[in-house]
PDB file of C-alpha atoms in Angstrom:
ATOM      1  CA  UNK K   1    -108.968  -4.195 -38.260  1.00  0.00           C
ATOM      2  CA  UNK K   2    -109.625  -7.805 -39.231  1.00  0.00           C
ATOM      3  CA  UNK K   3    -107.642 -10.984 -38.722  1.00  0.00           C
ATOM      4  CA  UNK K   4    -107.912 -13.759 -41.285  1.00  0.00           C
ATOM      5  CA  UNK K   5    -107.340 -17.490 -40.885  1.00  0.00           C
ATOM      6  CA  UNK K   6    -107.421 -19.861 -43.842  1.00  0.00           C
ATOM      7  CA  UNK K   7    -108.208 -23.567 -43.676  1.00  0.00           C
ATOM      8  CA  UNK K   8    -109.152 -26.439 -45.963  1.00  0.00           C
ATOM      9  CA  UNK K   9    -105.927 -26.933 -47.868  1.00  0.00           C
ATOM     10  CA  UNK K  10    -104.415 -30.347 -48.460  1.00  0.00           C
ATOM     11  CA  UNK K  11    -103.299 -32.925 -50.984  1.00  0.00           C
ATOM     12  CA  UNK K  12    -105.665 -33.909 -53.775  1.00  0.00           C
ATOM     13  CA  UNK K  13    -105.366 -35.749 -57.063  1.00  0.00           C
ATOM     14  CA  UNK K  14    -105.783 -33.960 -60.361  1.00  0.00           C
ATOM     15  CA  UNK K  15    -109.453 -33.616 -61.202  1.00  0.00           C
ATOM     16  CA  UNK K  16    -110.448 -33.508 -57.561  1.00  0.00           C
ATOM     17  CA  UNK K  17    -111.977 -30.749 -55.456  1.00  0.00           C
ATOM     18  CA  UNK K  18    -111.214 -28.777 -52.323  1.00  0.00           C
ATOM     19  CA  UNK K  19    -113.017 -26.018 -50.490  1.00  0.00           C
ATOM     20  CA  UNK K  20    -110.955 -23.393 -48.750  1.00  0.00           C
ATOM     21  CA  UNK K  21    -112.365 -21.290 -45.946  1.00  0.00           C
ATOM     22  CA  UNK K  22    -111.212 -17.965 -44.594  1.00  0.00           C
ATOM     23  CA  UNK K  23    -112.573 -16.955 -41.213  1.00  0.00           C
ATOM     24  CA  UNK K  24    -112.427 -13.290 -40.288  1.00  0.00           C
ATOM     25  CA  UNK K  25    -112.427 -11.841 -36.813  1.00  0.00           C
ATOM     26  CA  UNK K  26    -113.601  -8.393 -35.872  1.00  0.00           C
ATOM     27  CA  UNK K  27    -116.739  -6.477 -36.555  1.00  0.00           C
ATOM     28  CA  UNK K  28    -118.213  -5.463 -39.875  1.00  0.00           C
ATOM     29  CA  UNK K  29    -116.783  -8.358 -41.859  1.00  0.00           C
ATOM     30  CA  UNK K  30    -119.400  -7.723 -44.546  1.00  0.00           C
ATOM     31  CA  UNK K  31    -117.845  -4.294 -45.080  1.00  0.00           C
ATOM     32  CA  UNK K  32    -114.689  -5.675 -46.646  1.00  0.00           C
ATOM     33  CA  UNK K  33    -114.019  -6.760 -50.171  1.00  0.00           C
ATOM     34  CA  UNK K  34    -112.410 -10.197 -49.985  1.00  0.00           C
ATOM     35  CA  UNK K  35    -109.902 -11.848 -52.268  1.00  0.00           C
ATOM     36  CA  UNK K  36    -107.998 -15.076 -52.738  1.00  0.00           C
ATOM     37  CA  UNK K  37    -104.447 -15.093 -54.029  1.00  0.00           C
ATOM     38  CA  UNK K  38    -101.924 -17.883 -54.458  1.00  0.00           C
ATOM     39  CA  UNK K  39     -98.181 -18.223 -54.620  1.00  0.00           C
ATOM     40  CA  UNK K  40     -96.061 -21.128 -55.805  1.00  0.00           C
ATOM     41  CA  UNK K  41     -92.286 -21.425 -55.318  1.00  0.00           C
ATOM     42  CA  UNK K  42     -90.306 -18.985 -57.402  1.00  0.00           C
ATOM     43  CA  UNK K  43     -93.375 -17.105 -58.585  1.00  0.00           C
ATOM     44  CA  UNK K  44     -95.085 -13.909 -57.564  1.00  0.00           C
ATOM     45  CA  UNK K  45     -98.299 -13.994 -55.616  1.00  0.00           C
ATOM     46  CA  UNK K  46    -101.122 -13.986 -58.130  1.00  0.00           C
ATOM     47  CA  UNK K  47    -104.784 -13.112 -58.035  1.00  0.00           C
ATOM     48  CA  UNK K  48    -107.307 -15.952 -58.011  1.00  0.00           C
ATOM     49  CA  UNK K  49    -110.740 -14.546 -57.150  1.00  0.00           C
ATOM     50  CA  UNK K  50    -112.497 -11.712 -55.324  1.00  0.00           C
ATOM     51  CA  UNK K  51    -115.929 -10.807 -54.053  1.00  0.00           C
ATOM     52  CA  UNK K  52    -117.475  -7.536 -52.939  1.00  0.00           C
ATOM     53  CA  UNK K  53    -119.030  -7.025 -49.522  1.00  0.00           C
ATOM     54  CA  UNK K  54    -122.609  -7.885 -50.373  1.00  0.00           C
ATOM     55  CA  UNK K  55    -121.531 -10.677 -52.753  1.00  0.00           C
ATOM     56  CA  UNK K  56    -123.095  -8.822 -55.646  1.00  0.00           C
ATOM     57  CA  UNK K  57    -119.981  -8.997 -57.799  1.00  0.00           C
ATOM     58  CA  UNK K  58    -117.344 -11.664 -58.219  1.00  0.00           C
ATOM     59  CA  UNK K  59    -114.102 -11.669 -60.171  1.00  0.00           C
ATOM     60  CA  UNK K  60    -111.841 -14.487 -61.360  1.00  0.00           C
ATOM     61  CA  UNK K  61    -108.473 -14.979 -62.946  1.00  0.00           C
ATOM     62  CA  UNK K  62    -108.767 -16.481 -66.406  1.00  0.00           C
ATOM     63  CA  UNK K  63    -106.830 -19.540 -65.265  1.00  0.00           C
ATOM     64  CA  UNK K  64    -109.524 -20.541 -62.764  1.00  0.00           C
ATOM     65  CA  UNK K  65    -112.690 -19.242 -64.412  1.00  0.00           C
ATOM     66  CA  UNK K  66    -115.289 -21.984 -64.685  1.00  0.00           C
ATOM     67  CA  UNK K  67    -113.492 -24.195 -62.139  1.00  0.00           C
ATOM     68  CA  UNK K  68    -113.339 -22.082 -58.961  1.00  0.00           C
ATOM     69  CA  UNK K  69    -116.173 -20.308 -57.171  1.00  0.00           C
ATOM     70  CA  UNK K  70    -115.806 -17.640 -54.499  1.00  0.00           C
ATOM     71  CA  UNK K  71    -118.614 -17.030 -52.040  1.00  0.00           C
ATOM     72  CA  UNK K  72    -119.120 -15.548 -48.604  1.00  0.00           C
ATOM     73  CA  UNK K  73    -121.354 -15.984 -45.590  1.00  0.00           C
ATOM     74  CA  UNK K  74    -121.300 -12.684 -43.733  1.00  0.00           C
ATOM     75  CA  UNK K  75    -123.288 -14.134 -40.841  1.00  0.00           C
ATOM     76  CA  UNK K  76    -120.372 -16.521 -40.263  1.00  0.00           C
ATOM     77  CA  UNK K  77    -117.646 -13.993 -41.120  1.00  0.00           C
ATOM     78  CA  UNK K  78    -116.328 -16.469 -43.655  1.00  0.00           C
ATOM     79  CA  UNK K  79    -115.369 -16.436 -47.301  1.00  0.00           C
ATOM     80  CA  UNK K  80    -114.986 -19.634 -49.308  1.00  0.00           C
ATOM     81  CA  UNK K  81    -113.165 -20.785 -52.401  1.00  0.00           C
ATOM     82  CA  UNK K  82    -114.641 -23.896 -53.976  1.00  0.00           C
ATOM     83  CA  UNK K  83    -112.047 -25.423 -56.276  1.00  0.00           C
ATOM     84  CA  UNK K  84    -113.117 -28.084 -58.777  1.00  0.00           C
ATOM     85  CA  UNK K  85    -111.287 -29.863 -61.588  1.00  0.00           C
ATOM     86  CA  UNK K  86    -107.991 -29.152 -59.912  1.00  0.00           C
ATOM     87  CA  UNK K  87    -104.798 -29.275 -61.933  1.00  0.00           C
ATOM     88  CA  UNK K  88    -101.170 -29.732 -60.849  1.00  0.00           C
ATOM     89  CA  UNK K  89    -100.542 -26.110 -61.810  1.00  0.00           C
ATOM     90  CA  UNK K  90    -103.023 -25.054 -59.103  1.00  0.00           C
ATOM     91  CA  UNK K  91    -100.480 -26.199 -56.506  1.00  0.00           C
ATOM     92  CA  UNK K  92     -99.606 -23.207 -54.322  1.00  0.00           C
ATOM     93  CA  UNK K  93    -100.061 -21.570 -50.964  1.00  0.00           C
ATOM     94  CA  UNK K  94    -103.460 -19.880 -51.019  1.00  0.00           C
ATOM     95  CA  UNK K  95    -103.944 -16.616 -49.175  1.00  0.00           C
ATOM     96  CA  UNK K  96    -107.077 -14.815 -48.145  1.00  0.00           C
ATOM     97  CA  UNK K  97    -107.061 -11.009 -48.124  1.00  0.00           C
ATOM     98  CA  UNK K  98    -109.411  -8.188 -47.122  1.00  0.00           C
ATOM     99  CA  UNK K  99    -109.676  -4.749 -48.672  1.00  0.00           C
ATOM    100  CA  UNK K 100    -111.274  -1.601 -47.357  1.00  0.00           C
ATOM    101  CA  UNK K 101    -113.757  -0.547 -50.014  1.00  0.00           C
ATOM    102  CA  UNK K 102    -112.703   2.446 -52.071  1.00  0.00           C
ATOM    103  CA  UNK K 103    -113.541   3.859 -55.460  1.00  0.00           C
ATOM    104  CA  UNK K 104    -110.267   2.771 -57.029  1.00  0.00           C
ATOM    105  CA  UNK K 105    -110.551  -0.845 -55.949  1.00  0.00           C
ATOM    106  CA  UNK K 106    -109.097  -3.246 -58.479  1.00  0.00           C
ATOM    107  CA  UNK K 107    -109.652  -6.911 -57.547  1.00  0.00           C
ATOM    108  CA  UNK K 108    -106.422  -8.357 -58.966  1.00  0.00           C
ATOM    109  CA  UNK K 109    -104.130  -5.711 -57.441  1.00  0.00           C
ATOM    110  CA  UNK K 110    -102.350  -6.918 -54.321  1.00  0.00           C
ATOM    111  CA  UNK K 111    -101.790  -3.374 -53.092  1.00  0.00           C
ATOM    112  CA  UNK K 112    -105.530  -2.866 -52.752  1.00  0.00           C
ATOM    113  CA  UNK K 113    -105.703  -5.353 -49.883  1.00  0.00           C
ATOM    114  CA  UNK K 114    -105.055  -4.257 -46.331  1.00  0.00           C
ATOM    115  CA  UNK K 115    -105.107  -7.513 -44.405  1.00  0.00           C
ATOM    116  CA  UNK K 116    -103.736 -10.959 -45.205  1.00  0.00           C
ATOM    117  CA  UNK K 117    -103.984 -14.419 -43.724  1.00  0.00           C
ATOM    118  CA  UNK K 118    -101.062 -16.792 -43.216  1.00  0.00           C
ATOM    119  CA  UNK K 119    -101.985 -19.060 -46.087  1.00  0.00           C
ATOM    120  CA  UNK K 120    -102.939 -22.688 -46.583  1.00  0.00           C
ATOM    121  CA  UNK K 121    -101.075 -25.170 -48.783  1.00  0.00           C
ATOM    122  CA  UNK K 122    -102.852 -26.810 -51.704  1.00  0.00           C
ATOM    123  CA  UNK K 123    -101.029 -29.606 -53.498  1.00  0.00           C
ATOM    124  CA  UNK K 124    -102.465 -31.262 -56.601  1.00  0.00           C
ATOM    125  CA  UNK K 125    -100.800 -34.490 -57.695  1.00  0.00           C
ATOM    126  CA  UNK K 126    -100.832 -35.692 -61.279  1.00  0.00           C
TER     127      UNK K 126
END
């Protein structure tokens, strides 16, 4: 089992940057596939980015491709989301999630993830 704690959210102006961190507890952090999702009021939680255990493959939603970068440092049990060129529509609560690897893993599918953090608020002002 793994526990996840997000940090790094805050208020930023449009065009600015933030880096979110997700610290995982427990052993074998590198084993898990990690994802970032976000949810804004009145909307469903949506996929943002994901990364496999050895950071060999990354995946992004079209809405953030070219602006956001997911990475991980398995020695620190941490996954990051670097967010550049932020837009007001990026405003949401951002959640970190961990998935047990399996052959049917689909990065954007919420049901694939077994563990979730509590979320961190990101607000982008225009």
